[in-house]
Coordinates of C-alpha atoms in Angstrom, one line a residue:
Chain T
X6 CA 14.0 37.6 -22.9
X7 CA 11.3 39.9 -24.4
X8 CA 10.6 37.1 -26.8
X9 CA 8.6 35.2 -24.2
X10 CA 5.1 35.0 -25.6
X11 CA 1.8 35.3 -23.8
X12 CA 1.3 31.6 -24.1
X13 CA 4.7 30.9 -22.4
X14 CA 3.8 33.2 -19.6
X15 CA 0.6 31.3 -19.1
X16 CA 2.3 28.0 -19.1
X17 CA 4.9 29.2 -16.6
X18 CA 2.1 30.4 -14.3
X19 CA 0.4 27.0 -14.5
X20 CA 3.7 25.3 -13.7
X21 CA 4.4 27.7 -10.9
X22 CA 1.0 26.9 -9.3
X23 CA 1.5 23.1 -9.7
X24 CA 5.0 23.3 -8.2
X25 CA 3.6 25.3 -5.2
X26 CA 0.9 22.6 -4.7
X27 CA 3.6 20.0 -4.8
X28 CA 5.8 21.9 -2.3
X29 CA 2.8 22.2 0.0
X30 CA 2.0 18.5 -0.2
X31 CA 5.7 17.6 0.5
X32 CA 5.7 19.9 3.5
X33 CA 2.6 18.2 4.8
X34 CA 4.2 14.8 4.4
X35 CA 7.3 16.1 6.1
X36 CA 5.2 17.2 9.1
X37 CA 3.6 13.8 9.3
X38 CA 6.9 12.0 9.2
X39 CA 8.4 14.3 11.8
X40 CA 5.4 13.7 14.1
X41 CA 5.9 9.9 13.7
X42 CA 9.6 10.4 14.7
X43 CA 8.6 12.4 17.8
X44 CA 6.0 9.7 18.6
X45 CA 8.7 7.0 18.4
X46 CA 11.1 9.1 20.6
X47 CA 8.3 9.5 23.2
X48 CA 7.6 5.8 23.2
X49 CA 11.3 5.0 23.6
X50 CA 11.5 7.4 26.6
X51 CA 8.5 5.7 28.2
X52 CA 10.0 2.2 27.6
X53 CA 13.3 3.4 29.2
X54 CA 11.4 4.5 32.3
X55 CA 9.6 1.1 32.4
X56 CA 12.9 -0.7 32.3
X57 CA 13.9 1.1 35.5
X58 CA 10.8 -0.2 37.3
X59 CA 10.4 -3.6 38.8
X60 CA 7.1 -5.2 39.6
X61 CA 3.8 -3.3 39.1
X62 CA 3.1 0.4 38.5
X63 CA 0.3 2.5 39.7
X64 CA -0.8 4.7 36.8
X65 CA -3.8 6.4 35.2
X66 CA -5.5 5.3 32.0
X67 CA -6.8 8.1 29.8
X68 CA -10.5 8.0 29.1
X69 CA -10.4 11.1 26.8
X70 CA -11.4 14.7 27.6
X71 CA -8.6 14.9 30.2
X72 CA -10.3 12.3 32.3
X73 CA -8.4 9.4 33.8
X74 CA -9.1 6.2 35.8
X75 CA -6.7 4.7 38.2
X76 CA -5.0 1.6 36.8
X77 CA -2.4 -0.9 37.9
X78 CA 0.1 -2.1 35.3
X79 CA 0.6 -5.7 36.4
X80 CA 3.3 -6.6 33.9
X81 CA 6.0 -4.4 32.6
X82 CA 8.1 -7.2 31.2
X83 CA 6.0 -7.4 28.1
X84 CA 4.8 -4.7 25.8
X85 CA 2.8 -4.9 22.6
X86 CA 4.1 -3.1 19.5
X87 CA 2.3 -2.6 16.3
X88 CA 4.1 -3.8 13.1
X89 CA 1.6 -2.5 10.7
X90 CA -1.3 -4.0 8.7
X91 CA -3.3 -4.2 11.9
X92 CA -0.9 -6.6 13.5
X93 CA 0.7 -6.2 16.9
X94 CA 3.4 -8.3 18.5
X95 CA 4.3 -8.9 22.1
X96 CA 7.9 -8.0 22.9
X97 CA 10.2 -7.2 25.8
X98 CA 10.7 -3.5 26.4
X99 CA 14.3 -3.8 25.1
X100 CA 13.1 -5.5 21.8
X101 CA 10.4 -2.9 21.4
X102 CA 13.0 -0.1 21.9
X103 CA 15.2 -1.7 19.2
X104 CA 12.2 -1.9 16.8
X105 CA 11.3 1.8 17.5
X106 CA 14.9 2.9 16.9
X107 CA 15.0 1.1 13.6
X108 CA 11.7 2.7 12.7
X109 CA 13.1 6.1 13.6
X110 CA 16.1 5.5 11.4
X111 CA 13.9 4.6 8.4
X112 CA 11.8 7.7 9.0
X113 CA 14.9 9.9 9.2
X114 CA 15.9 8.6 5.7
X115 CA 12.4 9.6 4.5
X116 CA 13.0 13.0 6.0
X117 CA 16.3 13.3 4.0
X118 CA 14.5 12.2 0.8
X119 CA 11.7 14.7 1.4
X120 CA 14.2 17.5 2.1
X121 CA 15.9 16.7 -1.2
X122 CA 12.5 16.9 -3.1
X123 CA 11.5 20.1 -1.3
X124 CA 14.8 21.7 -2.3
X125 CA 14.4 20.6 -5.9
X126 CA 10.8 21.9 -6.1
X127 CA 12.0 25.2 -4.5
X128 CA 14.7 25.6 -7.0
X129 CA 12.3 25.1 -9.9
X130 CA 9.9 27.6 -8.3
X131 CA 12.7 30.1 -8.0
X132 CA 13.9 29.7 -11.6
X133 CA 10.3 30.3 -12.8
X134 CA 10.1 33.4 -10.6
X135 CA 13.4 34.8 -11.8
X136 CA 12.3 34.2 -15.4
X137 CA 9.1 36.1 -14.8
X138 CA 11.1 38.8 -13.0
X139 CA 13.5 39.2 -15.9
X140 CA 10.6 39.8 -18.3
X141 CA 10.3 43.6 -18.7
X142 CA 6.8 44.8 -17.8
X143 CA 4.8 45.8 -20.9
Chain X
X4 CA -16.2 31.7 -26.2
X5 CA -17.9 28.3 -25.6
X6 CA -20.6 29.1 -28.1
X7 CA -17.9 29.0 -30.8
X8 CA -17.0 25.4 -30.0
X9 CA -19.1 22.9 -32.0
X10 CA -21.3 20.6 -29.8
X11 CA -19.4 17.5 -31.0
X12 CA -16.0 18.9 -29.8
X13 CA -17.6 20.0 -26.5
X14 CA -18.8 16.5 -26.1
X15 CA -15.4 15.1 -26.8
X16 CA -13.8 17.6 -24.4
X17 CA -16.2 16.5 -21.7
X18 CA -15.4 12.9 -22.3
X19 CA -11.7 13.6 -22.2
X20 CA -12.1 15.3 -18.8
X21 CA -14.1 12.4 -17.5
X22 CA -11.4 9.9 -18.7
X23 CA -8.8 12.1 -17.0
X24 CA -10.7 12.0 -13.7
X25 CA -11.0 8.2 -14.0
X26 CA -7.3 7.9 -14.6
X27 CA -6.6 10.1 -11.6
X28 CA -8.9 8.0 -9.4
X29 CA -7.3 4.8 -10.7
X30 CA -3.8 6.1 -9.9
X31 CA -4.9 7.0 -6.4
X32 CA -6.4 3.5 -5.8
X33 CA -3.2 2.0 -7.2
X34 CA -1.1 4.0 -4.8
X35 CA -3.2 3.1 -1.9
X36 CA -3.2 -0.6 -2.8
X37 CA 0.6 -0.5 -3.3
X38 CA 1.2 1.1 0.0
X39 CA -1.1 -1.5 1.7
X40 CA 0.9 -4.2 0.0
X41 CA 4.2 -2.7 1.2
X42 CA 2.8 -2.4 4.8
X43 CA 1.7 -6.0 4.8
X44 CA 5.1 -7.1 3.4
X45 CA 6.8 -5.3 6.2
X46 CA 4.5 -6.8 8.8
X47 CA 5.2 -10.2 7.4
X48 CA 8.9 -9.6 7.5
X49 CA 8.6 -8.6 11.2
X50 CA 6.5 -11.7 12.0
X51 CA 9.0 -14.1 10.3
X52 CA 11.6 -12.9 12.8
X53 CA 9.6 -14.1 15.8
X54 CA 9.7 -17.4 17.5
X55 CA 6.9 -19.8 16.7
X56 CA 5.3 -19.4 20.1
X57 CA 5.3 -15.6 20.0
X58 CA 2.1 -13.8 21.1
X59 CA 0.6 -11.9 18.3
X60 CA -2.5 -9.7 18.2
X61 CA -4.7 -8.9 15.2
X62 CA -6.9 -5.9 14.9
X63 CA -10.5 -6.8 14.3
X64 CA -12.3 -3.5 14.1
X65 CA -11.5 -1.7 17.4
X66 CA -10.5 -4.9 19.1
X67 CA -7.1 -6.6 19.3
X68 CA -7.6 -10.3 19.2
X69 CA -4.8 -12.6 20.4
X70 CA -3.6 -15.0 17.7
X71 CA -0.7 -17.2 16.9
X72 CA 2.2 -16.4 14.6
X73 CA 1.2 -19.2 12.2
X74 CA -2.4 -18.1 11.8
X75 CA -1.4 -14.4 11.4
X76 CA 1.2 -15.3 8.7
X77 CA -1.4 -17.3 6.8
X78 CA -3.8 -14.5 6.9
X79 CA -1.2 -11.9 5.9
X80 CA -0.2 -14.1 2.9
X81 CA -3.8 -14.4 1.8
X82 CA -4.1 -10.6 2.1
X83 CA -1.0 -10.1 0.1
X84 CA -2.4 -12.4 -2.7
X85 CA -5.6 -10.4 -2.8
X86 CA -3.7 -7.1 -2.9
X87 CA -1.5 -8.3 -5.7
X88 CA -4.5 -9.4 -7.7
X89 CA -6.2 -6.1 -7.1
X90 CA -3.0 -4.3 -8.3
X91 CA -2.9 -6.3 -11.5
X92 CA -6.5 -5.5 -12.2
X93 CA -6.0 -1.8 -11.5
X94 CA -3.0 -1.8 -13.8
X95 CA -5.0 -3.3 -16.6
X96 CA -7.8 -0.7 -16.1
X97 CA -5.1 2.0 -16.1
X98 CA -3.8 0.8 -19.4
X99 CA -7.3 0.8 -21.0
X100 CA -8.0 4.2 -19.7
X101 CA -4.7 5.6 -20.9
X102 CA -5.4 4.2 -24.4
X103 CA -8.9 5.7 -24.4
X104 CA -7.3 9.1 -23.3
X105 CA -4.8 9.1 -26.2
X106 CA -7.6 8.1 -28.6
X107 CA -9.9 10.9 -27.5
X108 CA -7.0 13.4 -27.5
X109 CA -6.2 12.5 -31.1
X110 CA -9.8 12.8 -32.1
X111 CA -10.0 16.2 -30.4
X112 CA -6.8 17.4 -32.1
X113 CA -8.1 16.4 -35.4
X114 CA -11.5 18.1 -34.8
X115 CA -9.7 21.3 -33.7
X116 CA -7.4 21.1 -36.7
X117 CA -10.2 20.8 -39.2
X118 CA -12.1 23.6 -37.4
X119 CA -9.1 25.9 -37.5
X120 CA -8.7 25.6 -41.3

């Protein structure tokens, strides 16, 4: 272990920093994916509420800054769902819910993949740290 | 330290860094384009499932404009063609840059080698 040269130590330090950056970026991605999942869950909840309603709904439309204007939702039989690339599609609440559930499933798979990558990076960081820890102070 | 490095090598080093930055920026553009392509493919897949008289909206700036399935599918396919062309051109540029990088790296190693002797 004492054979580790100065150059090796420097290389390890660089690797360590890079891995930490990588871990941080993975965590950020994970946060974003989890936010998307929550967003889907919230939308599904709202759609379920809508399904229970018949006819029109009195509601409020957010104008931003915590300000609202009264609005009347005339039609709850059709909702518009974004499918990406700036395209949105009109669907029934049930179809929209199905689409959102599929999206949630795909996002959950991404979470699993990210978890795997985060664990891998974490292991590599730990192995570098233990290598550095084993090296006797000079 | 830097005063010991001959100007020619300094110049090569600067070029190498520049090429590296170009390569990074190209890789980023390629990633972005590839993810836009993926998104368009998924949107197209979702559109194909719809009936022909489905109501579709296209985002134009901040507005959502009502459109038909047919028109949107055509537009998406055009977009996919453009994206795939852009990806091809980015890949070619990437290849060129990577060759330039290797070339500069070799030159630099040679220069350092002769300097070290």
